Amino acid sequence: MLVWLILIGLLVFLVLNPILRLIVSSLQQADTGRFTLENYRAAYGNIRHLQALLNSLELGVGVALLASCFAVPLAWAISRTDMPGKPFIRLMVFAAFVTPPYLGAIGWILLAGPNSGWLNKAWLALTGADHGIFNIYSMAGLILVVAVTSFPYTFVFTSSALDLVSSEMEDAANILGSRTLRTTLRVTLPLVTPAIIGGIIISFLEAIALFGAPALIALPARFNVVSTQLWQFFEYPVRIEEAAAYSIPLLAITVLMFWLQRRILGRRGYASVSGKGGERRMIALGPWRWVMFGYALLVCALSVFLPMIVLLQAAFAKAWGRGFSLDNLTLHNFYYLLVEQTQAKQTILNTFVYAGVTAVAAVSLSLAIAYVVSRKLVPWSNVLGFLCIAPFVIPGIVLAIGFYAAYASPPLALYGTATILILGFTTRFLPIAYTSSAAGLRSINPEMEEAVRILGGSRFLAIRRVLIPLLKKSLAGAWILVFIPATRELSSAIFLVGPNTRVISVMLFDLSEEGNFEVLAALGVILLIATIVIAAIGSKLIGRDFMLRRNT
Amino acid sequence: MSRLTLTGISKRYADFAAVDNIDLELQSGEFVSLLGPSGCGKTTTLRMIAGFVDPTSGTIEVDGELLSSPKGSIPPDRRQMSMIFQSYAVWPNMTVEQNVAFGLELRKLGKSEIKRRVGEMLEIVHMSHLADRYPSELSGGQQQRVSLARAIVIRPSILLLDEPLSNLDAALREEMRFEIRRLHDEFHITTVYVTHDQAEAMVTSDRIAVMNHGRIEQIDDPRTLYDRPKTRFVAGFIGRTNFIEGDNDGHRISFDGFALPCAAFDGILSSQRKTVFSVRPHSMWLSETQPTTPGICPPVEVLVLERAFLGEHWDYVVKPRAGATTLRVATSPVNDIAVGASAWLQLEPHQMALIG
Ligand SMILES: Nc1ncnc2c1ncn2[C@@H]1O[C@H](COP(=O)(O)OP(=O)(O)OP(=O)(O)O)[C@@H](O)[C@H]1O
Ligand SMILES: [Mg+2]
């Protein structure tokens, strides 16, 4: 019972209270604390605020559709056909997956900024026109940028579902007289519709909750989306109650979409496609395989090659606009970040320390809860599990506002401390940690522990000597799965950092406001290299492809 | 209903012959099983007929029209065949009715015509009441019926089945065997049925092709196959049997511990000295006392070594007094002879199959 009290106490503190405070303060008068609907009137009584809401929806729908146009053909080509170069394409999708959206956005600013962007310069050089044709500072530009960084969600969902569909399903249509194209459209893709819808919903939610890319692109383009509008409520004077009221739709939409996803998929049993005779053969596409390959390369170019090349160029350039010449080459940007500028060093250190501590906290807490839940040690243990998963449906930006409302001011007065950041991150990534610890625990037969108990060992001994050693790998995996997104987290960090607790993502954001793209790119490269190294160690530790598990 | 002809069909993977020079001809409306142990090339043969796999050599024709040859093949979707898969491959995103209607839609039939034919077909496989269900809401047997209906409703020229019952439990398997035969008697579709279960093949088939190592060892109707196996493999694969070797001197065949007159064999013997026979346990008679009415062959005195009561019959292991070869004999359950006792064994040359 004591354990239960402690665990539920922690979860209330981390999950329940911030959300309750968010809802409560949206209904409170700022100074008196009396009940009021004034905040909602202020939040929605403004035409610009409503426009931002519509813009978010437009962004979400646009991204979801464009991302599926990228992801579904790619997933199909990779898991069902003989397209060449599959491992390479997979690797590129993975690279797109680990690139933080705001870095992608910066790459695209360098590529398609009006006039000075590389693509525009190329266009000017080719045609002699007097102004460029691409303008990333637009809704279309924003949709493209977000879609190229979030299509891997739809890809992963779709391709893992396609991997489960046995070729006999296709053969059965084939022999009844249906050709490859019709079979794909009538049988194969419908079979994985739930996965595609899942991917669409996730990329939609990802797009509307995103802060970094919209802030970099929408603000210069002079339009707002919900997340940037929320950000503006935090400019002095901070209007936390209005922000809370304004963030409620984001929360509601997210919860609604998850509910919808479950509803749509309700009755048809899709996963029942394995068993004997469940082998898979690749469809021979003939010359079309090169067409598919070309399309895959195009998607990779948009999402990885192009932005990465210009980011790398900028990271090693004195001035990125001067191009690829040798005398423009320098290591000074890295030197500046890692040696010269003490604040930058501190920021880099902060990032990895916070992420590390967050990962330890999230994994320990979720392991304890997963254990209690799976062994049914206390009544109502399912409630604990549910609370652990709940942050999954809370957009990072909304969670941060909840934390701000709950803990920034006295009595706890955590504003600007490392503690509030770590607590916020821990809550944000608790679902990832919980899902993978629970999966790890499920794979261990309780009889392993019972064998210790029957020999006279205590439960604690059984956990320490048997369970933890057996779980080492999955715990390491869970740690990495939390650590990596925690190093890149921007949308909740931006509301919770103080002057001394800045992290890389926030610093990148500030640098971009200063227009210092060279140093910014160098910082981005440092972040990516750290991510890749850790991901590589991780995949050595716990088997391939672990990053491709869902981790929103 | 069509005639299917396989001529010299082979399929090689690298230097391994999965199917090795098969000739097979199915008359219009005939039901033939491919029976054989795992890995003998049954599925490969079937998939070549379907057009999913191209042969390395040989041709496949239907009604004289060339479908497959090493030079090129008509793709599966243009062969007018149907196939039933081991996993049923019932599409889980469509209802029972939609599954069955799929092939008809591809044939561009009118809506009402499709509805009528799907309705009739579901009636025939006893699935009408479940027409609106999704496959995940059906049992294994019901899914199998859907896949049968889906395959038959288009009236294919050829119906192909690949171990369609292997995912079902024993009782259901027995029921579905008869169901498949019943559907065949109703529609007379030329059918190739792959299985490694001999009872299944015997219940369903007009003829059975026994395959081994990529070749057809023998193809015959079930009765002939059982009574007159031509090779050791076939005799051993279909039912239980004893192999006995004998020495033929033109008058008598001497086995280990007994001999039989050549005259009793009605000229099935060749001139070779060494002979091997397959004798089924059920086609010998064992009695405790010496038979008074002499048969064609003299009874052999044997010693009972082991026995087991199996309910429907006794299983004895005996050996001739004068020899060392052991023989398995099955007798009626009332025929109770103690282990260690002597008995007389009566062989019946008509029921002995010469296999070499
Ligand atoms: N694509 C392939 N590449 C290489 N060898 C193959 C391939 N397909 C089948 N084989 C081999 O050909 C042989 C025949 O395979 P087939 O699937 O036809 O056997 P089967 O008689 O259907 O067996 P089972 O009863 O187990 O289904 C096997 O030894 C198999 O390993
Ligand atoms: Mg097979």
mmCIF file with all atom_site columns, N, CA and C in Angstrom, chain A residues 69-113:
data_model
loop_
_atom_site.group_PDB
_atom_site.id
_atom_site.type_symbol
_atom_site.label_atom_id
_atom_site.label_alt_id
_atom_site.label_comp_id
_atom_site.label_asym_id
_atom_site.label_entity_id
_atom_site.label_seq_id
_atom_site.pdbx_PDB_ins_code
_atom_site.Cartn_x
_atom_site.Cartn_y
_atom_site.Cartn_z
_atom_site.occupancy
_atom_site.B_iso_or_equiv
_atom_site.pdbx_formal_charge
_atom_site.auth_seq_id
_atom_site.auth_comp_id
_atom_site.auth_asym_id
_atom_site.auth_atom_id
_atom_site.pdbx_PDB_model_num
ATOM 1   N N  . CYS A 1 69  ? 1.783  10.907 -48.936 1.00 0.00 ? 69  CYS A N  1
ATOM 2   C CA . CYS A 1 69  ? 2.233  10.790 -50.332 1.00 0.00 ? 69  CYS A CA 1
ATOM 3   C C  . CYS A 1 69  ? 3.705  10.379 -50.386 1.00 0.00 ? 69  CYS A C  1
ATOM 4   N N  . PHE A 1 70  ? 4.490  10.862 -49.431 1.00 0.00 ? 70  PHE A N  1
ATOM 5   C CA . PHE A 1 70  ? 5.890  10.445 -49.382 1.00 0.00 ? 70  PHE A CA 1
ATOM 6   C C  . PHE A 1 70  ? 6.000  9.016  -48.854 1.00 0.00 ? 70  PHE A C  1
ATOM 7   N N  . ALA A 1 71  ? 5.274  8.740  -47.760 1.00 0.00 ? 71  ALA A N  1
ATOM 8   C CA . ALA A 1 71  ? 5.565  7.530  -46.984 1.00 0.00 ? 71  ALA A CA 1
ATOM 9   C C  . ALA A 1 71  ? 4.959  6.258  -47.568 1.00 0.00 ? 71  ALA A C  1
ATOM 10  N N  . VAL A 1 72  ? 3.699  6.322  -48.018 1.00 0.00 ? 72  VAL A N  1
ATOM 11  C CA . VAL A 1 72  ? 3.025  5.079  -48.394 1.00 0.00 ? 72  VAL A CA 1
ATOM 12  C C  . VAL A 1 72  ? 3.680  4.396  -49.602 1.00 0.00 ? 72  VAL A C  1
ATOM 13  N N  . PRO A 1 73  ? 3.948  5.134  -50.703 1.00 0.00 ? 73  PRO A N  1
ATOM 14  C CA . PRO A 1 73  ? 4.619  4.455  -51.816 1.00 0.00 ? 73  PRO A CA 1
ATOM 15  C C  . PRO A 1 73  ? 5.988  3.898  -51.424 1.00 0.00 ? 73  PRO A C  1
ATOM 16  N N  . LEU A 1 74  ? 6.699  4.653  -50.581 1.00 0.00 ? 74  LEU A N  1
ATOM 17  C CA . LEU A 1 74  ? 8.016  4.192  -50.156 1.00 0.00 ? 74  LEU A CA 1
ATOM 18  C C  . LEU A 1 74  ? 7.912  2.908  -49.333 1.00 0.00 ? 74  LEU A C  1
ATOM 19  N N  . ALA A 1 75  ? 6.982  2.912  -48.397 1.00 0.00 ? 75  ALA A N  1
ATOM 20  C CA . ALA A 1 75  ? 6.811  1.734  -47.534 1.00 0.00 ? 75  ALA A CA 1
ATOM 21  C C  . ALA A 1 75  ? 6.424  0.531  -48.383 1.00 0.00 ? 75  ALA A C  1
ATOM 22  N N  . TRP A 1 76  ? 5.517  0.740  -49.335 1.00 0.00 ? 76  TRP A N  1
ATOM 23  C CA . TRP A 1 76  ? 5.085  -0.365 -50.198 1.00 0.00 ? 76  TRP A CA 1
ATOM 24  C C  . TRP A 1 76  ? 6.262  -0.876 -51.016 1.00 0.00 ? 76  TRP A C  1
ATOM 25  N N  . ALA A 1 77  ? 7.007  0.047  -51.615 1.00 0.00 ? 77  ALA A N  1
ATOM 26  C CA . ALA A 1 77  ? 8.128  -0.364 -52.457 1.00 0.00 ? 77  ALA A CA 1
ATOM 27  C C  . ALA A 1 77  ? 9.148  -1.149 -51.634 1.00 0.00 ? 77  ALA A C  1
ATOM 28  N N  . ILE A 1 78  ? 9.382  -0.704 -50.425 1.00 0.00 ? 78  ILE A N  1
ATOM 29  C CA . ILE A 1 78  ? 10.408 -1.376 -49.628 1.00 0.00 ? 78  ILE A CA 1
ATOM 30  C C  . ILE A 1 78  ? 9.930  -2.711 -49.106 1.00 0.00 ? 78  ILE A C  1
ATOM 31  N N  . SER A 1 79  ? 8.677  -2.798 -48.622 1.00 0.00 ? 79  SER A N  1
ATOM 32  C CA . SER A 1 79  ? 8.349  -4.112 -48.071 1.00 0.00 ? 79  SER A CA 1
ATOM 33  C C  . SER A 1 79  ? 7.727  -5.077 -49.056 1.00 0.00 ? 79  SER A C  1
ATOM 34  N N  . ARG A 1 80  ? 7.255  -4.638 -50.225 1.00 0.00 ? 80  ARG A N  1
ATOM 35  C CA . ARG A 1 80  ? 6.578  -5.601 -51.090 1.00 0.00 ? 80  ARG A CA 1
ATOM 36  C C  . ARG A 1 80  ? 7.213  -5.773 -52.464 1.00 0.00 ? 80  ARG A C  1
ATOM 37  N N  . THR A 1 81  ? 8.147  -4.948 -52.856 1.00 0.00 ? 81  THR A N  1
ATOM 38  C CA . THR A 1 81  ? 8.623  -5.044 -54.236 1.00 0.00 ? 81  THR A CA 1
ATOM 39  C C  . THR A 1 81  ? 10.130 -5.252 -54.309 1.00 0.00 ? 81  THR A C  1
ATOM 40  N N  . ASP A 1 82  ? 10.602 -5.411 -55.542 1.00 0.00 ? 82  ASP A N  1
ATOM 41  C CA . ASP A 1 82  ? 12.026 -5.645 -55.747 1.00 0.00 ? 82  ASP A CA 1
ATOM 42  C C  . ASP A 1 82  ? 12.748 -4.352 -56.120 1.00 0.00 ? 82  ASP A C  1
ATOM 43  N N  . MET A 1 83  ? 12.280 -3.222 -55.585 1.00 0.00 ? 83  MET A N  1
ATOM 44  C CA . MET A 1 83  ? 12.966 -1.957 -55.851 1.00 0.00 ? 83  MET A CA 1
ATOM 45  C C  . MET A 1 83  ? 14.431 -2.054 -55.434 1.00 0.00 ? 83  MET A C  1
ATOM 46  N N  . PRO A 1 84  ? 15.345 -1.501 -56.235 1.00 0.00 ? 84  PRO A N  1
ATOM 47  C CA . PRO A 1 84  ? 16.759 -1.565 -55.836 1.00 0.00 ? 84  PRO A CA 1
ATOM 48  C C  . PRO A 1 84  ? 17.069 -0.591 -54.698 1.00 0.00 ? 84  PRO A C  1
ATOM 49  N N  . GLY A 1 85  ? 18.196 -0.802 -54.049 1.00 0.00 ? 85  GLY A N  1
ATOM 50  C CA . GLY A 1 85  ? 18.694 0.160  -53.069 1.00 0.00 ? 85  GLY A CA 1
ATOM 51  C C  . GLY A 1 85  ? 17.893 0.275  -51.792 1.00 0.00 ? 85  GLY A C  1
ATOM 52  N N  . LYS A 1 86  ? 17.183 -0.812 -51.427 1.00 0.00 ? 86  LYS A N  1
ATOM 53  C CA . LYS A 1 86  ? 16.310 -0.695 -50.254 1.00 0.00 ? 86  LYS A CA 1
ATOM 54  C C  . LYS A 1 86  ? 17.027 -0.352 -48.957 1.00 0.00 ? 86  LYS A C  1
ATOM 55  N N  . PRO A 1 87  ? 18.161 -1.015 -48.648 1.00 0.00 ? 87  PRO A N  1
ATOM 56  C CA . PRO A 1 87  ? 18.807 -0.688 -47.362 1.00 0.00 ? 87  PRO A CA 1
ATOM 57  C C  . PRO A 1 87  ? 19.179 0.781  -47.280 1.00 0.00 ? 87  PRO A C  1
ATOM 58  N N  . PHE A 1 88  ? 19.620 1.321  -48.413 1.00 0.00 ? 88  PHE A N  1
ATOM 59  C CA . PHE A 1 88  ? 20.003 2.725  -48.437 1.00 0.00 ? 88  PHE A CA 1
ATOM 60  C C  . PHE A 1 88  ? 18.798 3.633  -48.164 1.00 0.00 ? 88  PHE A C  1
ATOM 61  N N  . ILE A 1 89  ? 17.693 3.330  -48.823 1.00 0.00 ? 89  ILE A N  1
ATOM 62  C CA . ILE A 1 89  ? 16.493 4.159  -48.631 1.00 0.00 ? 89  ILE A CA 1
ATOM 63  C C  . ILE A 1 89  ? 16.034 4.080  -47.173 1.00 0.00 ? 89  ILE A C  1
ATOM 64  N N  . ARG A 1 90  ? 16.061 2.854  -46.628 1.00 0.00 ? 90  ARG A N  1
ATOM 65  C CA . ARG A 1 90  ? 15.708 2.699  -45.217 1.00 0.00 ? 90  ARG A CA 1
ATOM 66  C C  . ARG A 1 90  ? 16.573 3.580  -44.326 1.00 0.00 ? 90  ARG A C  1
ATOM 67  N N  . LEU A 1 91  ? 17.863 3.567  -44.617 1.00 0.00 ? 91  LEU A N  1
ATOM 68  C CA . LEU A 1 91  ? 18.806 4.353  -43.819 1.00 0.00 ? 91  LEU A CA 1
ATOM 69  C C  . LEU A 1 91  ? 18.452 5.839  -43.897 1.00 0.00 ? 91  LEU A C  1
ATOM 70  N N  . MET A 1 92  ? 18.079 6.278  -45.090 1.00 0.00 ? 92  MET A N  1
ATOM 71  C CA . MET A 1 92  ? 17.742 7.692  -45.264 1.00 0.00 ? 92  MET A CA 1
ATOM 72  C C  . MET A 1 92  ? 16.463 8.052  -44.513 1.00 0.00 ? 92  MET A C  1
ATOM 73  N N  . VAL A 1 93  ? 15.487 7.123  -44.539 1.00 0.00 ? 93  VAL A N  1
ATOM 74  C CA . VAL A 1 93  ? 14.262 7.390  -43.784 1.00 0.00 ? 93  VAL A CA 1
ATOM 75  C C  . VAL A 1 93  ? 14.596 7.506  -42.302 1.00 0.00 ? 93  VAL A C  1
ATOM 76  N N  . PHE A 1 94  ? 15.487 6.641  -41.870 1.00 0.00 ? 94  PHE A N  1
ATOM 77  C CA . PHE A 1 94  ? 15.943 6.688  -40.477 1.00 0.00 ? 94  PHE A CA 1
ATOM 78  C C  . PHE A 1 94  ? 16.617 8.033  -40.187 1.00 0.00 ? 94  PHE A C  1
ATOM 79  N N  . ALA A 1 95  ? 17.448 8.494  -41.129 1.00 0.00 ? 95  ALA A N  1
ATOM 80  C CA . ALA A 1 95  ? 18.116 9.782  -40.944 1.00 0.00 ? 95  ALA A CA 1
ATOM 81  C C  . ALA A 1 95  ? 17.089 10.908 -40.842 1.00 0.00 ? 95  ALA A C  1
ATOM 82  N N  . ALA A 1 96  ? 16.046 10.830 -41.687 1.00 0.00 ? 96  ALA A N  1
ATOM 83  C CA . ALA A 1 96  ? 15.001 11.858 -41.618 1.00 0.00 ? 96  ALA A CA 1
ATOM 84  C C  . ALA A 1 96  ? 14.314 11.811 -40.257 1.00 0.00 ? 96  ALA A C  1
ATOM 85  N N  . PHE A 1 97  ? 14.194 10.595 -39.730 1.00 0.00 ? 97  PHE A N  1
ATOM 86  C CA . PHE A 1 97  ? 13.513 10.394 -38.454 1.00 0.00 ? 97  PHE A CA 1
ATOM 87  C C  . PHE A 1 97  ? 14.282 11.025 -37.296 1.00 0.00 ? 97  PHE A C  1
ATOM 88  N N  . VAL A 1 98  ? 15.618 10.914 -37.320 1.00 0.00 ? 98  VAL A N  1
ATOM 89  C CA . VAL A 1 98  ? 16.387 11.442 -36.197 1.00 0.00 ? 98  VAL A CA 1
ATOM 90  C C  . VAL A 1 98  ? 16.723 12.925 -36.364 1.00 0.00 ? 98  VAL A C  1
ATOM 91  N N  . THR A 1 99  ? 16.382 13.499 -37.521 1.00 0.00 ? 99  THR A N  1
ATOM 92  C CA . THR A 1 99  ? 16.646 14.929 -37.678 1.00 0.00 ? 99  THR A CA 1
ATOM 93  C C  . THR A 1 99  ? 15.539 15.720 -36.989 1.00 0.00 ? 99  THR A C  1
ATOM 94  N N  . PRO A 1 100 ? 15.892 16.568 -36.008 1.00 0.00 ? 100 PRO A N  1
ATOM 95  C CA . PRO A 1 100 ? 14.841 17.360 -35.373 1.00 0.00 ? 100 PRO A CA 1
ATOM 96  C C  . PRO A 1 100 ? 14.205 18.277 -36.414 1.00 0.00 ? 100 PRO A C  1
ATOM 97  N N  . PRO A 1 101 ? 12.880 18.434 -36.358 1.00 0.00 ? 101 PRO A N  1
ATOM 98  C CA . PRO A 1 101 ? 12.191 19.246 -37.366 1.00 0.00 ? 101 PRO A CA 1
ATOM 99  C C  . PRO A 1 101 ? 12.772 20.650 -37.488 1.00 0.00 ? 101 PRO A C  1
ATOM 100 N N  . TYR A 1 102 ? 13.220 21.246 -36.361 1.00 0.00 ? 102 TYR A N  1
ATOM 101 C CA . TYR A 1 102 ? 13.713 22.620 -36.488 1.00 0.00 ? 102 TYR A CA 1
ATOM 102 C C  . TYR A 1 102 ? 15.018 22.676 -37.269 1.00 0.00 ? 102 TYR A C  1
ATOM 103 N N  . LEU A 1 103 ? 15.821 21.614 -37.199 1.00 0.00 ? 103 LEU A N  1
ATOM 104 C CA . LEU A 1 103 ? 17.034 21.589 -38.034 1.00 0.00 ? 103 LEU A CA 1
ATOM 105 C C  . LEU A 1 103 ? 16.666 21.486 -39.502 1.00 0.00 ? 103 LEU A C  1
ATOM 106 N N  . GLY A 1 104 ? 15.668 20.610 -39.787 1.00 0.00 ? 104 GLY A N  1
ATOM 107 C CA . GLY A 1 104 ? 15.182 20.506 -41.156 1.00 0.00 ? 104 GLY A CA 1
ATOM 108 C C  . GLY A 1 104 ? 14.705 21.859 -41.653 1.00 0.00 ? 104 GLY A C  1
ATOM 109 N N  . ALA A 1 105 ? 14.003 22.558 -40.774 1.00 0.00 ? 105 ALA A N  1
ATOM 110 C CA . ALA A 1 105 ? 13.472 23.865 -41.150 1.00 0.00 ? 105 ALA A CA 1
ATOM 111 C C  . ALA A 1 105 ? 14.609 24.818 -41.492 1.00 0.00 ? 105 ALA A C  1
ATOM 112 N N  . ILE A 1 106 ? 15.668 24.782 -40.699 1.00 0.00 ? 106 ILE A N  1
ATOM 113 C CA . ILE A 1 106 ? 16.789 25.683 -40.971 1.00 0.00 ? 106 ILE A CA 1
ATOM 114 C C  . ILE A 1 106 ? 17.458 25.324 -42.291 1.00 0.00 ? 106 ILE A C  1
ATOM 115 N N  . GLY A 1 107 ? 17.623 24.014 -42.520 1.00 0.00 ? 107 GLY A N  1
ATOM 116 C CA . GLY A 1 107 ? 18.154 23.586 -43.800 1.00 0.00 ? 107 GLY A CA 1
ATOM 117 C C  . GLY A 1 107 ? 17.328 24.150 -44.950 1.00 0.00 ? 107 GLY A C  1
ATOM 118 N N  . TRP A 1 108 ? 16.031 24.082 -44.793 1.00 0.00 ? 108 TRP A N  1
ATOM 119 C CA . TRP A 1 108 ? 15.158 24.558 -45.868 1.00 0.00 ? 108 TRP A CA 1
ATOM 120 C C  . TRP A 1 108 ? 15.150 26.073 -46.008 1.00 0.00 ? 108 TRP A C  1
ATOM 121 N N  . ILE A 1 109 ? 15.421 26.768 -44.875 1.00 0.00 ? 109 ILE A N  1
ATOM 122 C CA . ILE A 1 109 ? 15.556 28.225 -44.985 1.00 0.00 ? 109 ILE A CA 1
ATOM 123 C C  . ILE A 1 109 ? 16.781 28.558 -45.833 1.00 0.00 ? 109 ILE A C  1
ATOM 124 N N  . LEU A 1 110 ? 17.861 27.790 -45.592 1.00 0.00 ? 110 LEU A N  1
ATOM 125 C CA . LEU A 1 110 ? 19.068 28.011 -46.397 1.00 0.00 ? 110 LEU A CA 1
ATOM 126 C C  . LEU A 1 110 ? 18.823 27.635 -47.862 1.00 0.00 ? 110 LEU A C  1
ATOM 127 N N  . LEU A 1 111 ? 17.943 26.653 -48.077 1.00 0.00 ? 111 LEU A N  1
ATOM 128 C CA . LEU A 1 111 ? 17.693 26.192 -49.445 1.00 0.00 ? 111 LEU A CA 1
ATOM 129 C C  . LEU A 1 111 ? 16.737 27.104 -50.199 1.00 0.00 ? 111 LEU A C  1
ATOM 130 N N  . ALA A 1 112 ? 15.679 27.483 -49.529 1.00 0.00 ? 112 ALA A N  1
ATOM 131 C CA . ALA A 1 112 ? 14.592 28.136 -50.266 1.00 0.00 ? 112 ALA A CA 1
ATOM 132 C C  . ALA A 1 112 ? 14.184 29.463 -49.654 1.00 0.00 ? 112 ALA A C  1
ATOM 133 N N  . GLY A 1 113 ? 15.094 30.074 -48.902 1.00 0.00 ? 113 GLY A N  1
ATOM 134 C CA . GLY A 1 113 ? 14.822 31.431 -48.453 1.00 0.00 ? 113 GLY A CA 1
ATOM 135 C C  . GLY A 1 113 ? 14.677 32.308 -49.689 1.00 0.00 ? 113 GLY A C  1
#
